[in-house]
Short mmCIF file of C-alpha atoms in Angstrom, two decimals:
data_model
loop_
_atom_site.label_atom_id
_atom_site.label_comp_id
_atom_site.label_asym_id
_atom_site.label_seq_id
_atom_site.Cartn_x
_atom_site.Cartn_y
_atom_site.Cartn_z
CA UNK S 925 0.00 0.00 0.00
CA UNK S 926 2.91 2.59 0.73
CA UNK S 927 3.32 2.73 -3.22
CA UNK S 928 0.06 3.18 -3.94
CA UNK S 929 0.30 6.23 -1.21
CA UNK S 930 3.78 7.42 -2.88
CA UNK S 931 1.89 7.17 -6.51
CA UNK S 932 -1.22 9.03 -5.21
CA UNK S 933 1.44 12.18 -3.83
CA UNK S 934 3.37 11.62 -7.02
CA UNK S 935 0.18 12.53 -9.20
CA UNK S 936 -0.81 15.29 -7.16
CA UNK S 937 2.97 16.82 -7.36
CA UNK S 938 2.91 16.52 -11.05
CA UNK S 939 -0.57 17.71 -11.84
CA UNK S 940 -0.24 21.06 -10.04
CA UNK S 941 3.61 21.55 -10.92
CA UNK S 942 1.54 20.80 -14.81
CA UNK S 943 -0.68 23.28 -14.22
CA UNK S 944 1.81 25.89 -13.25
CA UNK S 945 4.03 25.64 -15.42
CA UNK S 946 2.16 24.53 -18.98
CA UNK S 947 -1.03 26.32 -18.72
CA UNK S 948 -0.46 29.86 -20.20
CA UNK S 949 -1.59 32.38 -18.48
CA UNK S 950 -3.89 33.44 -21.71
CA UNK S 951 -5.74 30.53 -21.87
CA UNK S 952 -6.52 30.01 -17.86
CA UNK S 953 -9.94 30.49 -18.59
CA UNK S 954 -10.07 27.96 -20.85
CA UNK S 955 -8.20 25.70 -18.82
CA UNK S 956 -10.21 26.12 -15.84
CA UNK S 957 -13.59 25.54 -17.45
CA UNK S 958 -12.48 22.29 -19.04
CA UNK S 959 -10.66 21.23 -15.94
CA UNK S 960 -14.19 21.75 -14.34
CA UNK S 961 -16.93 20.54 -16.77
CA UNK S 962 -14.49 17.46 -16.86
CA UNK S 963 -14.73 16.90 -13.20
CA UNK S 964 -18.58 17.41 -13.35
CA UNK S 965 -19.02 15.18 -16.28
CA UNK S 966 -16.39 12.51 -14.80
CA UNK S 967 -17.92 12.13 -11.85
CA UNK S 968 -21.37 11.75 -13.02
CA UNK S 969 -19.69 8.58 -14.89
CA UNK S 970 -17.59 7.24 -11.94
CA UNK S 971 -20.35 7.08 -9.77
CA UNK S 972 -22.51 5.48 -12.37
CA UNK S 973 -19.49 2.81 -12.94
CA UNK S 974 -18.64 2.26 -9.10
CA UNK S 975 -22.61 1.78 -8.20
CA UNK S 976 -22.75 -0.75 -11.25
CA UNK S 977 -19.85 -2.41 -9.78
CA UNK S 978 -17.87 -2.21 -13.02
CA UNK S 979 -15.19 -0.39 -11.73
CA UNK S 980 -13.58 -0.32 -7.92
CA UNK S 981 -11.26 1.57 -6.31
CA UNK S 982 -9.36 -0.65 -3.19
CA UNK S 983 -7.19 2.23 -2.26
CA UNK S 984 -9.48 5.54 -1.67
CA UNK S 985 -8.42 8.58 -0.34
CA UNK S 986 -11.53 8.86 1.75
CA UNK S 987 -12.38 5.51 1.90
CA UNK S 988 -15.91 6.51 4.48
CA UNK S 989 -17.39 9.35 2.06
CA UNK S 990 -17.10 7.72 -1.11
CA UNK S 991 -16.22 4.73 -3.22
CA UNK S 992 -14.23 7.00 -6.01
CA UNK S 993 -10.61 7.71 -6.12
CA UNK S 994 -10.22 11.20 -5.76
CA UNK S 995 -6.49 11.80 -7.01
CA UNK S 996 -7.21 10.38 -10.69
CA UNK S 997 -11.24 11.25 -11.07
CA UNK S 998 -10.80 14.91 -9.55
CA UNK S 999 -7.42 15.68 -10.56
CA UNK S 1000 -5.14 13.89 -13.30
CA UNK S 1001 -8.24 13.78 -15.64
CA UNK S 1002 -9.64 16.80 -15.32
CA UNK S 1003 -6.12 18.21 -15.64
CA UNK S 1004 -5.52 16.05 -18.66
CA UNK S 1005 -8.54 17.58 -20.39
CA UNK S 1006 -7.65 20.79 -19.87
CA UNK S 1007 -4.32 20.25 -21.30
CA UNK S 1008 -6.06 18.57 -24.20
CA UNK S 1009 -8.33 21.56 -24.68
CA UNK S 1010 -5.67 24.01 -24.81
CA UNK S 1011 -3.23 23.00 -26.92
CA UNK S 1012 -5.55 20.98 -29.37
CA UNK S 1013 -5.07 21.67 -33.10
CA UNK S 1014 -6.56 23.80 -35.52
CA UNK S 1015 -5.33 22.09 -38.42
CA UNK S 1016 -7.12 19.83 -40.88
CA UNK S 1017 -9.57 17.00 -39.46
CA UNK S 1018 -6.60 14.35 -40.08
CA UNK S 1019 -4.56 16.11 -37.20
CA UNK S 1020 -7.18 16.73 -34.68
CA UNK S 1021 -8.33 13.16 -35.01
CA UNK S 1022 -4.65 11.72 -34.30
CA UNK S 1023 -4.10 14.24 -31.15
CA UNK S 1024 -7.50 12.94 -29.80
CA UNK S 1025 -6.78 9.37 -30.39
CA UNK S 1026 -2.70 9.90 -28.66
CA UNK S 1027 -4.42 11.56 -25.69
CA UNK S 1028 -7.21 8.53 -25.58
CA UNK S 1029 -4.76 5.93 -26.02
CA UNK S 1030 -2.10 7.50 -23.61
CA UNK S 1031 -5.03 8.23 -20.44
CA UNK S 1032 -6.06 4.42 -21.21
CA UNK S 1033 -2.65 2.95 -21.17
CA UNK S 1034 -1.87 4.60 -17.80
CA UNK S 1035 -5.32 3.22 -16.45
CA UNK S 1036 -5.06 -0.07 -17.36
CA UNK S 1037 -1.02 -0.36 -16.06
CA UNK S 1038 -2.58 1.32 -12.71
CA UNK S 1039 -5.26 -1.80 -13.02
CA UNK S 1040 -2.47 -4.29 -13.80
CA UNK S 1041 0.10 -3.39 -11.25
CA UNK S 1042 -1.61 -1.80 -8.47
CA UNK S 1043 -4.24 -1.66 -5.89
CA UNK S 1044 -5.74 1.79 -6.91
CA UNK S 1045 -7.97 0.39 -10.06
CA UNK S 1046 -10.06 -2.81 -10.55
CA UNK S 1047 -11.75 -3.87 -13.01
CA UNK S 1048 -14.70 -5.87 -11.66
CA UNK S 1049 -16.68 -6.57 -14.86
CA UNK S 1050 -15.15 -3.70 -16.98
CA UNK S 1051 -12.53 -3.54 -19.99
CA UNK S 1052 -9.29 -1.32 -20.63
CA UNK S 1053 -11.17 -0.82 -24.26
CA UNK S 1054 -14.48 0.31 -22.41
CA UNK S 1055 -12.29 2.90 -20.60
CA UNK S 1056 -10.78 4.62 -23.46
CA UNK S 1057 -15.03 4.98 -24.78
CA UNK S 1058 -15.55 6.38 -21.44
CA UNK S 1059 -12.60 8.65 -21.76
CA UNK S 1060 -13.92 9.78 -25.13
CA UNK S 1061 -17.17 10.43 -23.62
CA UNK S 1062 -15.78 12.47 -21.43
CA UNK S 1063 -13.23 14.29 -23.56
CA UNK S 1064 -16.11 14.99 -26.46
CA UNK S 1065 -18.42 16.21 -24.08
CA UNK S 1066 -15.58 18.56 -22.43
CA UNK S 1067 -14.73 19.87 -25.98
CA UNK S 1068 -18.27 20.26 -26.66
CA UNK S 1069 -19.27 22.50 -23.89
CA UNK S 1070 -16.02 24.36 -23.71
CA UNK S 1071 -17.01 24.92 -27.91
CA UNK S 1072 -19.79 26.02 -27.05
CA UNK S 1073 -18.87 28.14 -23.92
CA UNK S 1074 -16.01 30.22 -26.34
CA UNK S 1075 -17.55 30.37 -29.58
CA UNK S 1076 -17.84 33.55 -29.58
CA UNK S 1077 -14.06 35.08 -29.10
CA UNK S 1078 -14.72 38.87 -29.81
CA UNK S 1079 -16.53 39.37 -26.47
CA UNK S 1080 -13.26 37.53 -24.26
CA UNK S 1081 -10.84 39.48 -26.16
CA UNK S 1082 -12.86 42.62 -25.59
CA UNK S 1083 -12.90 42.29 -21.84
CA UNK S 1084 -9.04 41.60 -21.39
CA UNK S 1085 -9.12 44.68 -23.06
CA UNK S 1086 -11.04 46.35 -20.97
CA UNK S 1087 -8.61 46.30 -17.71
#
């Protein structure tokens, strides 16, 4: 268990050293809202996926509040998505489709080596392939709403502007 503990520190260390030092300070907003609508829309689908008993987490950070691991549902994806958001492509359709399916395929790798090799992840009637759809899920829907949320990039340029 002590590696589990050291891995769970280790994640939080490198998330918020991530955040400070690759998020520009330009796109913080941006940043921020993904980081958020991913940890809204995450949890929604970690709850559903714990109470299903697809999905369980031996090693909890609050083990008496809830059945979810908070390190890698509340941080390390949300902060992956953000990243993702930020510094996604605006090239052809070709490129955007490869930097979503490297980000996929690199957040599913790391969860099913955390399944294979340690007690934070188990997959109780669940599939490494079923987590990179649930990681799309998640990263679509984050893209979507953050879309949505900027589309209009007169009025945020405007109020930096403005002070």
């Amino acid at each position: 268990m002590d590696m589990e503990r050291n891995l769970l520190l280790l994640v939080w260390f490198v998330c918020i050293t991530t955040i400070y030092f690759l998020v520009p300070r330009a796109k913080a907003h941006e940043f921020v809202l993904c980081f958020l609508v991913c940890q809204a829309v995450g949890w929604i689908v970690e709850v559903l996926l714990v109470q299903f008993d697809l999905v369980a987490y031996p090693l909890r950070e609050f083990p008496e509040a809830s059945d979810l691991n908070i390190t890698f549902k509340v941080l390390w994806t949300p902060v992956a998505s953000g990243l993702y958001y930020i510094y996604r492509p605006r090239a052809n359709k070709l490129t955007k489709c490869f930097y979503f399916a490297a980000w996929i395929s690199l957040l599913t790798l790391i969860d099913g080596l955390l399944a294979a090799n340690t007690d934070l992840v188990d997959y109780v009637h669940f599939h490494w392939s079923l987590m990179a759809i649930v990681l799309s899920i998640i990263f679509l829907s984050v893209r979507g709403l953050a879309g949505w949320f900027f589309r209009d990039r007169k009025v945020f340029r405007k109020e930096a502007n403005e002070r």
